[in-house]
Coordinates of N, CA and C in Angstrom, one line a residue:
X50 N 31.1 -93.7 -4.2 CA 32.3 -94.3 -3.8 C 33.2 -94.5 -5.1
X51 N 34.5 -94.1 -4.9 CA 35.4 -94.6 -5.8 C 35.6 -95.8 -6.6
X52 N 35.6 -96.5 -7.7 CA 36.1 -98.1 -7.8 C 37.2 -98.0 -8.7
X53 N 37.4 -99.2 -8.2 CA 38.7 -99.7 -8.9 C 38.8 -101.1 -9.3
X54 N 39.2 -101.6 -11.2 CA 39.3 -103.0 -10.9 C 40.6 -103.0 -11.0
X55 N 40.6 -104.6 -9.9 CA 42.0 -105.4 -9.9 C 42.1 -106.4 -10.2
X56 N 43.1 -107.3 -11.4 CA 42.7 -108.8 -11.7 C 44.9 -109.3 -11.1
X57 N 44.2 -110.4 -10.9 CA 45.2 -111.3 -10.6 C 45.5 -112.2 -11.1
X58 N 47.2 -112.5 -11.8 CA 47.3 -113.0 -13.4 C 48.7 -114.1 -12.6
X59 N 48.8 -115.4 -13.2 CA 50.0 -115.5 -13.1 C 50.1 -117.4 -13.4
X60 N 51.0 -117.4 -13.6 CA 51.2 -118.8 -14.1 C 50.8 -120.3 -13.1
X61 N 50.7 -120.9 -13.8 CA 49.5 -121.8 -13.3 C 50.3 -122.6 -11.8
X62 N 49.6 -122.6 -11.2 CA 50.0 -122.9 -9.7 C 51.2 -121.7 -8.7
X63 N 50.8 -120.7 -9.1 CA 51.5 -119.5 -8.4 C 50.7 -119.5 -7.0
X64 N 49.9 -119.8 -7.0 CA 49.1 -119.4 -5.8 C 48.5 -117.9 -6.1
X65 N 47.5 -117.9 -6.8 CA 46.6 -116.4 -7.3 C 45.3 -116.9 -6.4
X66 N 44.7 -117.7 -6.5 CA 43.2 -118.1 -5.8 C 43.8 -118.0 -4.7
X67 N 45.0 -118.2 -4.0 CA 45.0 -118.5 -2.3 C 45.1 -116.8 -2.2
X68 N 46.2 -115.9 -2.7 CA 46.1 -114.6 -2.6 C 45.1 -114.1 -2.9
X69 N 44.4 -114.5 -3.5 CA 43.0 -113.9 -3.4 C 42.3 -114.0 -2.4
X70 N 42.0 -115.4 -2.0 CA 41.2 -115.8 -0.7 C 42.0 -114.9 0.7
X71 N 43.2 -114.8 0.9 CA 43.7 -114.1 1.9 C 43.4 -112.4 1.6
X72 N 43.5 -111.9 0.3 CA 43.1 -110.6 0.6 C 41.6 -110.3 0.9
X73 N 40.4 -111.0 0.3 CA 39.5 -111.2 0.7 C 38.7 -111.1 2.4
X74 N 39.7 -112.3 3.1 CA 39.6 -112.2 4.0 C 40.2 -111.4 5.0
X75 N 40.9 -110.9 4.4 CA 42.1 -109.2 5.5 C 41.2 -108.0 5.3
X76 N 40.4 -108.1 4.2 CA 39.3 -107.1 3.9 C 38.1 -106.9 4.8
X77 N 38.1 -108.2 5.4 CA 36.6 -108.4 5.8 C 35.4 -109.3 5.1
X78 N 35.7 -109.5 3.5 CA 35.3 -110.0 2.6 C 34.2 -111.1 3.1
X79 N 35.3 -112.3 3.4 CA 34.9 -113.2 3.9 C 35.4 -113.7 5.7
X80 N 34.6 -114.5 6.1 CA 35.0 -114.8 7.5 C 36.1 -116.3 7.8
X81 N 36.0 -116.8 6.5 CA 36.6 -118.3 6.6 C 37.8 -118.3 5.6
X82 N 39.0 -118.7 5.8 CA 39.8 -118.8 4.8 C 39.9 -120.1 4.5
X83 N 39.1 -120.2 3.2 CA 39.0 -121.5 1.9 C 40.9 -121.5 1.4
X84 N 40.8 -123.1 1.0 CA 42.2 -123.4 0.6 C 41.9 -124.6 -1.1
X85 N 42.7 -124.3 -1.9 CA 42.1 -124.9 -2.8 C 42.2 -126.3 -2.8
X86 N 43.1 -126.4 -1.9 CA 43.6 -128.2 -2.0 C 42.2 -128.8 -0.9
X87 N 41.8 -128.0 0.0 CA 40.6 -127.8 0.5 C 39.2 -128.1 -0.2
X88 N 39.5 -127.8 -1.8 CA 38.4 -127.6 -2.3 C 37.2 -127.1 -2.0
X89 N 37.5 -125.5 -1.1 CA 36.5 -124.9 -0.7 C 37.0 -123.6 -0.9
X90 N 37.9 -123.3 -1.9 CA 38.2 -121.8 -2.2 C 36.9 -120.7 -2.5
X91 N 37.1 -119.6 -2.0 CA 35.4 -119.0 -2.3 C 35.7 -118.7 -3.6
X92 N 36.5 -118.9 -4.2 CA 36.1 -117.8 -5.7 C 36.1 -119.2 -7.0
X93 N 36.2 -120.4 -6.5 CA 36.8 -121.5 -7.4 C 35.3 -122.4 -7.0
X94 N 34.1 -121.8 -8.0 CA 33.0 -122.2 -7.7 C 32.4 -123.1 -8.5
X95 N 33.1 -123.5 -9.3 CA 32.7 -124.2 -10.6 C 33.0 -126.0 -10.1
X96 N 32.4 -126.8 -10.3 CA 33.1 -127.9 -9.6 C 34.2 -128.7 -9.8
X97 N 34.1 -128.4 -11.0 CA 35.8 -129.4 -11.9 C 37.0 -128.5 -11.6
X98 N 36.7 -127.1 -11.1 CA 38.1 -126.3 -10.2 C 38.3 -126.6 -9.5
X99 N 37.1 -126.8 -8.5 CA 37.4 -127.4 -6.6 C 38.0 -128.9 -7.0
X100 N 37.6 -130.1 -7.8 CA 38.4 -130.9 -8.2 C 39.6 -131.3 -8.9
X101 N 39.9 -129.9 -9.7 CA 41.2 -130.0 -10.2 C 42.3 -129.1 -9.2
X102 N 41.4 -128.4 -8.7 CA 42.5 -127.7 -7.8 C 43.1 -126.6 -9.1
X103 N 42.6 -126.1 -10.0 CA 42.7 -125.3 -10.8 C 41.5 -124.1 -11.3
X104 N 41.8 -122.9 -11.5 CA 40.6 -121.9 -12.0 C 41.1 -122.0 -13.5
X105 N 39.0 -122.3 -13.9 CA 39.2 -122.2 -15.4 C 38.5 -121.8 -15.8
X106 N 37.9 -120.1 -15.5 CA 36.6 -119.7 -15.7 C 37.1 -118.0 -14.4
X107 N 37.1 -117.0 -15.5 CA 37.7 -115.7 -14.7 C 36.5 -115.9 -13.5
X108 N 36.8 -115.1 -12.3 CA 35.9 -114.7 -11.5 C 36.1 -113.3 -10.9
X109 N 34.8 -112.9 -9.8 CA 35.2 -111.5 -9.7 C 34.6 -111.5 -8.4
X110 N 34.9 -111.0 -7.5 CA 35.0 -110.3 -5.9 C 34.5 -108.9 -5.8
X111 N 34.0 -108.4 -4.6 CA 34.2 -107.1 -4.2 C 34.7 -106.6 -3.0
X112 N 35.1 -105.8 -2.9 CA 35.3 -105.6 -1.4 C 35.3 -104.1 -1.2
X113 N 36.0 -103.7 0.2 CA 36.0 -102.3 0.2 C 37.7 -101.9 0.5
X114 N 38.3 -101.3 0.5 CA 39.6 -100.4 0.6 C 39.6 -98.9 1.1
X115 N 39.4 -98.4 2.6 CA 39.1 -96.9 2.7 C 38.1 -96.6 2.2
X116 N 37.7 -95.6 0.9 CA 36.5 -95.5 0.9 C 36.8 -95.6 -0.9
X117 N 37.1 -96.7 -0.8 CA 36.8 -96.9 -2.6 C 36.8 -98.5 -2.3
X118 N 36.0 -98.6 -3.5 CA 35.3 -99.9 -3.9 C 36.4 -101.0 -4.6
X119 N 36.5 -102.1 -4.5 CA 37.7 -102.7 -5.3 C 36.7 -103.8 -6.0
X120 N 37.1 -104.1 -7.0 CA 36.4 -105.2 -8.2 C 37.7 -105.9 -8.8
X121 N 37.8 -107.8 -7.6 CA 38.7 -108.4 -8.1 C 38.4 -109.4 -8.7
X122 N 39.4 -109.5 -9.7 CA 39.3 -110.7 -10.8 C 40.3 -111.8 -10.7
X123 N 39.8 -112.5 -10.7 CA 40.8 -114.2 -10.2 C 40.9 -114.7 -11.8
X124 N 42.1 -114.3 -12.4 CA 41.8 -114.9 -13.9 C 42.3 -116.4 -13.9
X125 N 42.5 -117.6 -15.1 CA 43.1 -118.5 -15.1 C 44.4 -118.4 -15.0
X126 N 45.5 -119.5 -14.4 CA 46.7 -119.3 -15.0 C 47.1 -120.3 -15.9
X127 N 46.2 -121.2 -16.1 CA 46.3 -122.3 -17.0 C 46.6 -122.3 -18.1
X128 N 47.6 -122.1 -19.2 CA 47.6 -121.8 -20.5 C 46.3 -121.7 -21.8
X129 N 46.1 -123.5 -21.4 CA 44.9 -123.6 -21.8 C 43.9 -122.8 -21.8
X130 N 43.5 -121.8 -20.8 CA 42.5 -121.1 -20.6 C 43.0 -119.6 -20.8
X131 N 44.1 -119.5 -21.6 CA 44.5 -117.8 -21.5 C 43.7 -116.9 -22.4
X132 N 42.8 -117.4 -23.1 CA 42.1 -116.9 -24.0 C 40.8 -115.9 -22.9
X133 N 40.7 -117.1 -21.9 CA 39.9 -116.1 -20.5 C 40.4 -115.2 -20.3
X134 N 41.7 -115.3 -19.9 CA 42.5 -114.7 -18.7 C 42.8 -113.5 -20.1
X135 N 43.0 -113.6 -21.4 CA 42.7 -112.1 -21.8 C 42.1 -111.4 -21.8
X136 N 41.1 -111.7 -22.0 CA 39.2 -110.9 -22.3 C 39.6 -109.8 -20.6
X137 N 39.8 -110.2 -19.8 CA 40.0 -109.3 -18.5 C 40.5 -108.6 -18.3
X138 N 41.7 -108.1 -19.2 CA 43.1 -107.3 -19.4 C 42.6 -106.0 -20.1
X139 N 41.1 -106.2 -20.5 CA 40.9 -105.2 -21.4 C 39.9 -104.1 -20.3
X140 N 39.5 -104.8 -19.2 CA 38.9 -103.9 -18.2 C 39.8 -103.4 -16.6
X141 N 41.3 -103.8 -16.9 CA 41.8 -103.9 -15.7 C 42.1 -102.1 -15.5
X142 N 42.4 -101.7 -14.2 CA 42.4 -100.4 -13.9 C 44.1 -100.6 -13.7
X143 N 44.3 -102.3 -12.5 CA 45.2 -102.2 -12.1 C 46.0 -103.7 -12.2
X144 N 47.1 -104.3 -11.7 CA 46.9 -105.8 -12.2 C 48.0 -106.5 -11.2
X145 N 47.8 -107.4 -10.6 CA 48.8 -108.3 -9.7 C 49.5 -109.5 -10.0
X146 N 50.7 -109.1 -10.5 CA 51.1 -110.2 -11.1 C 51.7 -110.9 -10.1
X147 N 51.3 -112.7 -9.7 CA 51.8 -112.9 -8.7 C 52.9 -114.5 -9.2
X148 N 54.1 -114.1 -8.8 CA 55.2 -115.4 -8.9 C 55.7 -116.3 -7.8
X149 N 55.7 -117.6 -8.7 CA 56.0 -119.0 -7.5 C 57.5 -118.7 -6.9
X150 N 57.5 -118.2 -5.6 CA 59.2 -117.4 -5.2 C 60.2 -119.2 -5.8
X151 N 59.5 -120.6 -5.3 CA 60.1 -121.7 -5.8 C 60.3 -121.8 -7.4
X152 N 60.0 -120.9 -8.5 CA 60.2 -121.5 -9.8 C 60.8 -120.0 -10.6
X153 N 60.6 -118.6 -10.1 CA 61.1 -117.6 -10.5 C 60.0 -117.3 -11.9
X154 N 60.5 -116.4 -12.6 CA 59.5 -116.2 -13.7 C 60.0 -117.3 -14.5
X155 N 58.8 -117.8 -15.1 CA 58.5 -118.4 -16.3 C 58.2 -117.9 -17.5
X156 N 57.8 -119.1 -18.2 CA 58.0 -119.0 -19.8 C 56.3 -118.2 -19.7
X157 N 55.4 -118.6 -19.2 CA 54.3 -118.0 -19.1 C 54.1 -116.7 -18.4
X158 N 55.0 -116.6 -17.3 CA 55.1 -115.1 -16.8 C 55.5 -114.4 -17.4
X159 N 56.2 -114.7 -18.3 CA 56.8 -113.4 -19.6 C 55.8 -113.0 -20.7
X160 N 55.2 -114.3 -21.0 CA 53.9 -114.0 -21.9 C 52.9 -113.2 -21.1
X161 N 52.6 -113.3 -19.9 CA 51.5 -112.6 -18.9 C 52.0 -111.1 -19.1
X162 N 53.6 -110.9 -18.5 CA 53.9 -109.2 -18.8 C 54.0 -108.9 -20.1
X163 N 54.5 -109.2 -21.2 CA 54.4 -108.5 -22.7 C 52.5 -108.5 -22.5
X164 N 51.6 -108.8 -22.2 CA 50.5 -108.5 -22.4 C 50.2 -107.3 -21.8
X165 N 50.0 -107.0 -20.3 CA 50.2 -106.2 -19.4 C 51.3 -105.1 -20.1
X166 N 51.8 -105.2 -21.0 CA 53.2 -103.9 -21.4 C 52.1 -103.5 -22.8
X167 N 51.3 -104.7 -23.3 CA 50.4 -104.1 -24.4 C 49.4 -103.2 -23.9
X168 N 49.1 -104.2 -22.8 CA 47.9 -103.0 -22.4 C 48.1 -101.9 -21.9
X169 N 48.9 -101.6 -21.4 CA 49.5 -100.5 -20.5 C 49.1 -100.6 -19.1
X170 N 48.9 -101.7 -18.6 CA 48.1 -101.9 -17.2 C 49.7 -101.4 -16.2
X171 N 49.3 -100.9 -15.2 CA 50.3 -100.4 -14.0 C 50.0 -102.0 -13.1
X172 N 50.8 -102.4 -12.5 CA 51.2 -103.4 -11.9 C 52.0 -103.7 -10.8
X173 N 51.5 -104.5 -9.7 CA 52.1 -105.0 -8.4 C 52.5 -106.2 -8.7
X174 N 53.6 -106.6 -8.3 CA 53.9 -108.1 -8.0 C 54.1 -108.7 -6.5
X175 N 53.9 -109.8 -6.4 CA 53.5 -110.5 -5.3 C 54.4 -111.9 -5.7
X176 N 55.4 -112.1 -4.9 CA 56.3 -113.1 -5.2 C 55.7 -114.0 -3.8
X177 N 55.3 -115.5 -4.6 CA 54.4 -115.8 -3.2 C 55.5 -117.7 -2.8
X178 N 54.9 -118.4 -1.9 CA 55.6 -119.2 -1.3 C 56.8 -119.0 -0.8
X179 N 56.8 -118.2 -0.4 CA 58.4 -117.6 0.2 C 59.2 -118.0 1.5
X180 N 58.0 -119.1 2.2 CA 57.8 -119.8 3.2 C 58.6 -120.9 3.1
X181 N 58.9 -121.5 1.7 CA 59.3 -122.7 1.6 C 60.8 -122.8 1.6
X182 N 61.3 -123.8 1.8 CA 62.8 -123.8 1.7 C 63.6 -123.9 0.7
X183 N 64.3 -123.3 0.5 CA 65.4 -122.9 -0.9 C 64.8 -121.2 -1.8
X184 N 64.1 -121.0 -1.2 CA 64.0 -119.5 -1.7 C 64.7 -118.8 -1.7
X185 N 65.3 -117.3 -2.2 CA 66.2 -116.6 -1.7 C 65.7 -115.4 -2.3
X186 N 65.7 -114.6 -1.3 CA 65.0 -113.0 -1.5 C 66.0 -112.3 -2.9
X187 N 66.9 -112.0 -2.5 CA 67.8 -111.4 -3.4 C 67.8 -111.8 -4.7
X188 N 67.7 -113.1 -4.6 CA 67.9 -113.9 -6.3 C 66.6 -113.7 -6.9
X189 N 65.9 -113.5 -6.3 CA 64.4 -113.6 -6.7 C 64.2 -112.2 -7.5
X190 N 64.8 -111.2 -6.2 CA 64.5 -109.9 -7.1 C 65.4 -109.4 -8.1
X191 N 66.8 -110.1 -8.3 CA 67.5 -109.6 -9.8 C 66.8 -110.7 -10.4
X192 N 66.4 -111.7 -10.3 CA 65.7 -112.6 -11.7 C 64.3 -111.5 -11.9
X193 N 64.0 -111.1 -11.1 CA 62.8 -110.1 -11.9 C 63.2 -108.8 -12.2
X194 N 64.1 -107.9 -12.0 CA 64.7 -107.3 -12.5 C 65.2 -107.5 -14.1
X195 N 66.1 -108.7 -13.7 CA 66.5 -109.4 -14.9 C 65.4 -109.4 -16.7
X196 N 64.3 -110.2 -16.0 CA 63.4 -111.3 -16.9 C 62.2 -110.0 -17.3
X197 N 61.9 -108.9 -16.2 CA 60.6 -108.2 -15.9 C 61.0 -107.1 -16.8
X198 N 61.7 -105.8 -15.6 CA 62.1 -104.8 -15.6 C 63.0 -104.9 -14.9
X199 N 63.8 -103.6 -15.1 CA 65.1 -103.3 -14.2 C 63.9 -102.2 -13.3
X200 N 63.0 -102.1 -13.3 CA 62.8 -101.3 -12.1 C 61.1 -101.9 -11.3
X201 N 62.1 -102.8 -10.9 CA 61.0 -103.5 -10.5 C 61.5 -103.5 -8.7
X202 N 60.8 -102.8 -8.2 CA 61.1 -102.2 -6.6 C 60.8 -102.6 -5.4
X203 N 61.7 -103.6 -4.5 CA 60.7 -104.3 -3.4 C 59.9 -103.2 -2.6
X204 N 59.3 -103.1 -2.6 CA 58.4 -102.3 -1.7 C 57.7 -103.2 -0.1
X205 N 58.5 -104.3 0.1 CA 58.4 -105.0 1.8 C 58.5 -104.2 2.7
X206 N 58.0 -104.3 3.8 CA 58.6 -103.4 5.0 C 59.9 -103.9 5.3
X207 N 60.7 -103.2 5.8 CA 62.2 -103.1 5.8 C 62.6 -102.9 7.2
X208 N 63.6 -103.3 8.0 CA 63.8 -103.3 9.4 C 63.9 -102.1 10.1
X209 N 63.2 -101.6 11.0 CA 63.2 -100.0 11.4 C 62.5 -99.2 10.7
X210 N 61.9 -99.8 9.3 CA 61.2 -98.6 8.7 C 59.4 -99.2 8.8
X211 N 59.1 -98.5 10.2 CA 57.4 -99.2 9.9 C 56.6 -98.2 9.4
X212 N 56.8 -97.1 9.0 CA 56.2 -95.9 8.5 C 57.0 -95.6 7.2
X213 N 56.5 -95.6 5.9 CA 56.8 -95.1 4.9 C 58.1 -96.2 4.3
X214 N 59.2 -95.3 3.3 CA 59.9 -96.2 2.9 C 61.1 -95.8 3.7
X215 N 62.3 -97.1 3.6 CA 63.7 -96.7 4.2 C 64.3 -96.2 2.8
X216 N 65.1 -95.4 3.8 CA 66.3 -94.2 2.7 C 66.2 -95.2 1.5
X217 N 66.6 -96.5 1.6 CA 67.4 -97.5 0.2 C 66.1 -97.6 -0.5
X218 N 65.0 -97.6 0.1 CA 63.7 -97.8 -1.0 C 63.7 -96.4 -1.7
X219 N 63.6 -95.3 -1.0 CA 63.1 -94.3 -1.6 C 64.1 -94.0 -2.7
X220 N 65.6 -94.2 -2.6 CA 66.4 -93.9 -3.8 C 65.8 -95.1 -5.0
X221 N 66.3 -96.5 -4.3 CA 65.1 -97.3 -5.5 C 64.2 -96.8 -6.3
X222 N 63.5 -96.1 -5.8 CA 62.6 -95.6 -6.2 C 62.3 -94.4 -7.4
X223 N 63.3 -93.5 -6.5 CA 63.7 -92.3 -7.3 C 64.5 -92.4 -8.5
X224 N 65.6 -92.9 -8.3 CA 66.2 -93.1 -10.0 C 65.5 -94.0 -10.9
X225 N 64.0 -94.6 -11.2 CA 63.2 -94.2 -11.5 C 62.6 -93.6 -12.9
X226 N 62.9 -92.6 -12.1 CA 62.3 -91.2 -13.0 C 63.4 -89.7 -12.4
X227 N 63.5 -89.2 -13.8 CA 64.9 -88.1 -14.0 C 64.2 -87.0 -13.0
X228 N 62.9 -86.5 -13.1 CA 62.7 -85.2 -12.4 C 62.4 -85.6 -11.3
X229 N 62.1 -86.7 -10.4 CA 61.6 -87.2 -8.9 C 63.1 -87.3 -8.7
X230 N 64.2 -87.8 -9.2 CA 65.5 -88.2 -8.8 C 66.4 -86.7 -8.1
X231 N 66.3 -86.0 -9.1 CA 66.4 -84.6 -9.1 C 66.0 -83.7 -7.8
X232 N 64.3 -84.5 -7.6 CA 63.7 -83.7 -6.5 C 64.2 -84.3 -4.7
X233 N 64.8 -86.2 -5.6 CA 65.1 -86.8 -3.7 C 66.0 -85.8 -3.6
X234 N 66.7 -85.8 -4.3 CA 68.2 -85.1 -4.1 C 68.5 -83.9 -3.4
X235 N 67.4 -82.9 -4.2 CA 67.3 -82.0 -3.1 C 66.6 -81.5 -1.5
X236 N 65.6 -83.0 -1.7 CA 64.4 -82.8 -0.5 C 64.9 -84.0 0.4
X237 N 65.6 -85.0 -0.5 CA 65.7 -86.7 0.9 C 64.7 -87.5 1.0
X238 N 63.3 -86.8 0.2 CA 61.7 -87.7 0.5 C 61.3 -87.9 -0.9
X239 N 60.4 -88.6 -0.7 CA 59.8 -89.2 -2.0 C 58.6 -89.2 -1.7
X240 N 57.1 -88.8 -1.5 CA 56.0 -88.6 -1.3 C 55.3 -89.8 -2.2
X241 N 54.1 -89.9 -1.4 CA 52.8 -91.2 -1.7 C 52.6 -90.7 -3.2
X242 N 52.6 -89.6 -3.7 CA 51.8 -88.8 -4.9 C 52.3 -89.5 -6.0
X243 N 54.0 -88.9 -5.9 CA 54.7 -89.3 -7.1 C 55.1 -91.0 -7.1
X244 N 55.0 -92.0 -6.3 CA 55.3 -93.0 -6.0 C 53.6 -93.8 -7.2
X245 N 52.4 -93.3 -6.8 CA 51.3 -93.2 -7.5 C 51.7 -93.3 -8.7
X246 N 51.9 -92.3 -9.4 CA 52.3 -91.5 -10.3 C 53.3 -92.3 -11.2
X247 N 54.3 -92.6 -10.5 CA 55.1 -93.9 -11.6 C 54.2 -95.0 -11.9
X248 N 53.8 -95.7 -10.5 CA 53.0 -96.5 -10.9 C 52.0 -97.0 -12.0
X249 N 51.5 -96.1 -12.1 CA 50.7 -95.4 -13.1 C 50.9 -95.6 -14.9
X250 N 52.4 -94.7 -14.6 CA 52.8 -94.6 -15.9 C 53.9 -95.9 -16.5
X251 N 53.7 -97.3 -15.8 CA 54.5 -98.0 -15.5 C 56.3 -98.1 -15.4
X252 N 56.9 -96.8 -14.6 CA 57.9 -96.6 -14.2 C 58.6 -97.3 -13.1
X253 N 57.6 -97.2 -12.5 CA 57.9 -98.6 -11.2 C 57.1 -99.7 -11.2
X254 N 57.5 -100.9 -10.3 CA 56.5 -101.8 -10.5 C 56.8 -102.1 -9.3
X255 N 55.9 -102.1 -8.0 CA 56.1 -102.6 -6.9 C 56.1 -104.3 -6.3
X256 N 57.2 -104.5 -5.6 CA 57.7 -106.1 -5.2 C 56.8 -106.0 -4.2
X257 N 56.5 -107.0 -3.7 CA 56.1 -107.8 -2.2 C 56.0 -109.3 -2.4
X258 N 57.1 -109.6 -1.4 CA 57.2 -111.2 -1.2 C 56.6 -111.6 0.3
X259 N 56.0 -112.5 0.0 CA 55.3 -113.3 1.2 C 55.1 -114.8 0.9
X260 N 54.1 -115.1 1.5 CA 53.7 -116.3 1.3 C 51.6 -116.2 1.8
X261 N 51.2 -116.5 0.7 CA 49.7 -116.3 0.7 C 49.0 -117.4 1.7
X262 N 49.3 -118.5 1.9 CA 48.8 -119.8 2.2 C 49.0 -119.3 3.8
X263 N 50.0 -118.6 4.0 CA 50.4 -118.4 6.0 C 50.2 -116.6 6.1
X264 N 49.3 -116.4 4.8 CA 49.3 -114.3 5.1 C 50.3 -113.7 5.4
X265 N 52.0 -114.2 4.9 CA 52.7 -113.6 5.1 C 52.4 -112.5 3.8
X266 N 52.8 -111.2 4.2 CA 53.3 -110.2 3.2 C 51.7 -109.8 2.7
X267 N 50.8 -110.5 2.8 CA 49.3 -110.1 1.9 C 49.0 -108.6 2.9
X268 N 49.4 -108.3 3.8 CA 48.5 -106.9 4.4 C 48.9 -106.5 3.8
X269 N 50.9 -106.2 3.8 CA 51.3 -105.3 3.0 C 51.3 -104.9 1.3
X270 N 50.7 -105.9 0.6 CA 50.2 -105.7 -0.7 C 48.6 -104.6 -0.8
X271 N 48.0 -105.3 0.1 CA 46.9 -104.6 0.9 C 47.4 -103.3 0.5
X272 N 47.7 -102.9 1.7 CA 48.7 -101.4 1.7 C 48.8 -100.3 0.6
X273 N 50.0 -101.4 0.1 CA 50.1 -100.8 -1.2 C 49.2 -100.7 -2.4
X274 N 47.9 -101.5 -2.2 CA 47.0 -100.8 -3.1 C 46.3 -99.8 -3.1
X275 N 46.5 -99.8 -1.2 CA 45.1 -99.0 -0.7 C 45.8 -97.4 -1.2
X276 N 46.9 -97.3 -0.7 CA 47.8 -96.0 -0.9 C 48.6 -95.3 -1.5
X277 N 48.8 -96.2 -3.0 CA 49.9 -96.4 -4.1 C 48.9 -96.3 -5.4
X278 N 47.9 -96.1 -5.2 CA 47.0 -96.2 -6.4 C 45.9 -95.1 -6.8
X279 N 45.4 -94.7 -7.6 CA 44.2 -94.0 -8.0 C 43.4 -94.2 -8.8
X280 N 42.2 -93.4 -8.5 CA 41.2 -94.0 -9.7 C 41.7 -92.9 -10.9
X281 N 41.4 -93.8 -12.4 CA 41.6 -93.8 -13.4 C 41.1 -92.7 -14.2
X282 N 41.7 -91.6 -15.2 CA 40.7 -90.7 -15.3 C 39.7 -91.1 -17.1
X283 N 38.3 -90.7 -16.5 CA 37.7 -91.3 -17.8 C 37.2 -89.9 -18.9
X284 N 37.1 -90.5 -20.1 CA 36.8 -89.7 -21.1 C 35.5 -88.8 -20.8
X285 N 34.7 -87.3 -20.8 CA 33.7 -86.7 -21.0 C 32.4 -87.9 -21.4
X286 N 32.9 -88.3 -22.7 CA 31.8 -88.8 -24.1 C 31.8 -90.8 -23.3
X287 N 30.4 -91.5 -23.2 CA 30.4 -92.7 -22.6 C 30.9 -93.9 -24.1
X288 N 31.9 -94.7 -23.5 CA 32.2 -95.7 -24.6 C 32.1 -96.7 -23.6
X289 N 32.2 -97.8 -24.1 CA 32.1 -99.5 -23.6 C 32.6 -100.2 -24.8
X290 N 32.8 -101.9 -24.8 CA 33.0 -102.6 -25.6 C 31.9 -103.8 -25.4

C-alpha cells in the first residue's frame, strides 16, 4: 500500500484536534466523535491536554484513503511547544494548515508558513469555524491571499458544480502556472494530474472552509487529499535522520 504523511499545524485554538477528530472519523478511523472541551478527544491523550483543552505533545493517527495508507500528525499550536510542532516538518510528505475563519491569519500563522516555505512541504488550508457569526468568505480569502500567497485557491464545492471544478476555479487555478494557463486556453479543462502537480511544487495551495466541530467542509478536504495528492518520489540509496 501506498503511504502518505499528513501533519496538522496551526495556531493555538484553530481547531486542529477537532479537524482531526472529524477526519478520523469520516475515514472510519474511529466510531465516536471526541470533542476537546469534552475532554475525550482521541488524539489528546496525555492528561494535562484533556485538562487544558490544549495539545502539547505531537501525536499520530492512521487511517486508510482509497488504497493508500495516511500517517496523521496532530502537532502543537501552542507557541510554547513549537519546538515539537517542528521536529514533524521534517517528516511531512504533506501539511494542513488550518485557520480560526473568526481571527484570520495570525502572527503565529505566518511563523507556521515561512516554515512550511523552508521546508518545501505542499499544503492545504482549512479555514475552520465558519459556522460562527461575523465570518465572511470573501474577506477571509483575500486576507489569505494577502498574508499567505496570492495563489491561494478555494477549492469548496461551488453551486452546480458537484463533479470536478466550476469554469471560475479551473481559471483560478490555471493562471497559476504559464504552461497549464496556455493549455486551459486551448482545451477549457484543467485535469486531476496537473492540479497534483502544482500542488506539489507549491504553486497552488488549496482553500476549504468549513467548520470542523459540525463536519462542515471536512469530507471535502477528505477529497482533496484523497485525489489532489501523490506519493512522494524517494532516493535509490536508504537515508533517515
Amino acid at each position: 500500500m501506498e503511504k502518505l504523511v499528513v501533519g496538522i499545524l496551526a495556531h493555538v485554538d484553530a481547531g486542529k484536534t477537532t479537524l482531526s477528530e472529524g477526519i478520523l472519523y469520516l475515514t472510519g478511523k474511529i466510531r465516536k466523535l471526541g470533542r476537546v472541551d469534552h475532554k475525550d478527544a482521541y488524539l489528546d491523550t496525555y492528561n494535562l491536554e484533556r485538562e487544558r483543552g490544549i495539545t502539547i505533545f505531537s501525536k499520530q493517527a492512521e487511517f486508510e484513503l482509497g488504497n493508500r495508507g495516511i500517517t496523521l500528525l496532530d502537532t502543537p499550536g501552542h507557541v510554547d511547544f513549537s519546538a515539537e510542532m517542528e521536529r514533524t516538518l521534517q517528516v511531512l510528505d504533506y501539511a494542513i494548515l488550518v485557520i480560526n475563519g473568526m481571527d484570520g491569519v495570525q502572527s503565529h500563522t505566518m511563523t507556521l508558513w515561512r516554515l512550511l516555505e523552508r521546508y518545501q512541504i505542499p499544503t492545504f488550508l482549512f479555514v475552520n469555524k465558519m459556522d460562527q457569526q461575523g465570518t465572511d468568505h470573501d474577506a477571509l480569502l483575500a486576507d489569505l491571499k494577502n498574508h499567505l500567497h496570492e495563489n491561494c485557491v478555494d477549492f469548496g464545492k461551488t453551486e452546480g458544480a458537484e463533479e470536478g471544478f466550476s469554469s471560475e476555479q479551473m481559471e483560478n487555478i490555471a493562471v497559476c502556472d504559464e504552461k497549464l494557463l496556455e493549455k486551459y486556453l486551448e482545451e477549457g479543462e484543467v485535469g486531476p494530474e496537473e492540479v497534483t502537480r502544482l500542488i506539489i511544487e507549491r504553486k497552488v495551495f488549496p482553500c476549504y472552509f468549513g467548520s470542523a466541530l459540525k463536519m462542515g467542509g471536512v469530507k471535502y478536504l477528505i477529497g482533496g487529499l484523497e485525489h489532489y495528492t501523490a506519493n512522494p518520489l524517494y532516493p535509490e540509496a536508504f537515508g533517515a535522520k
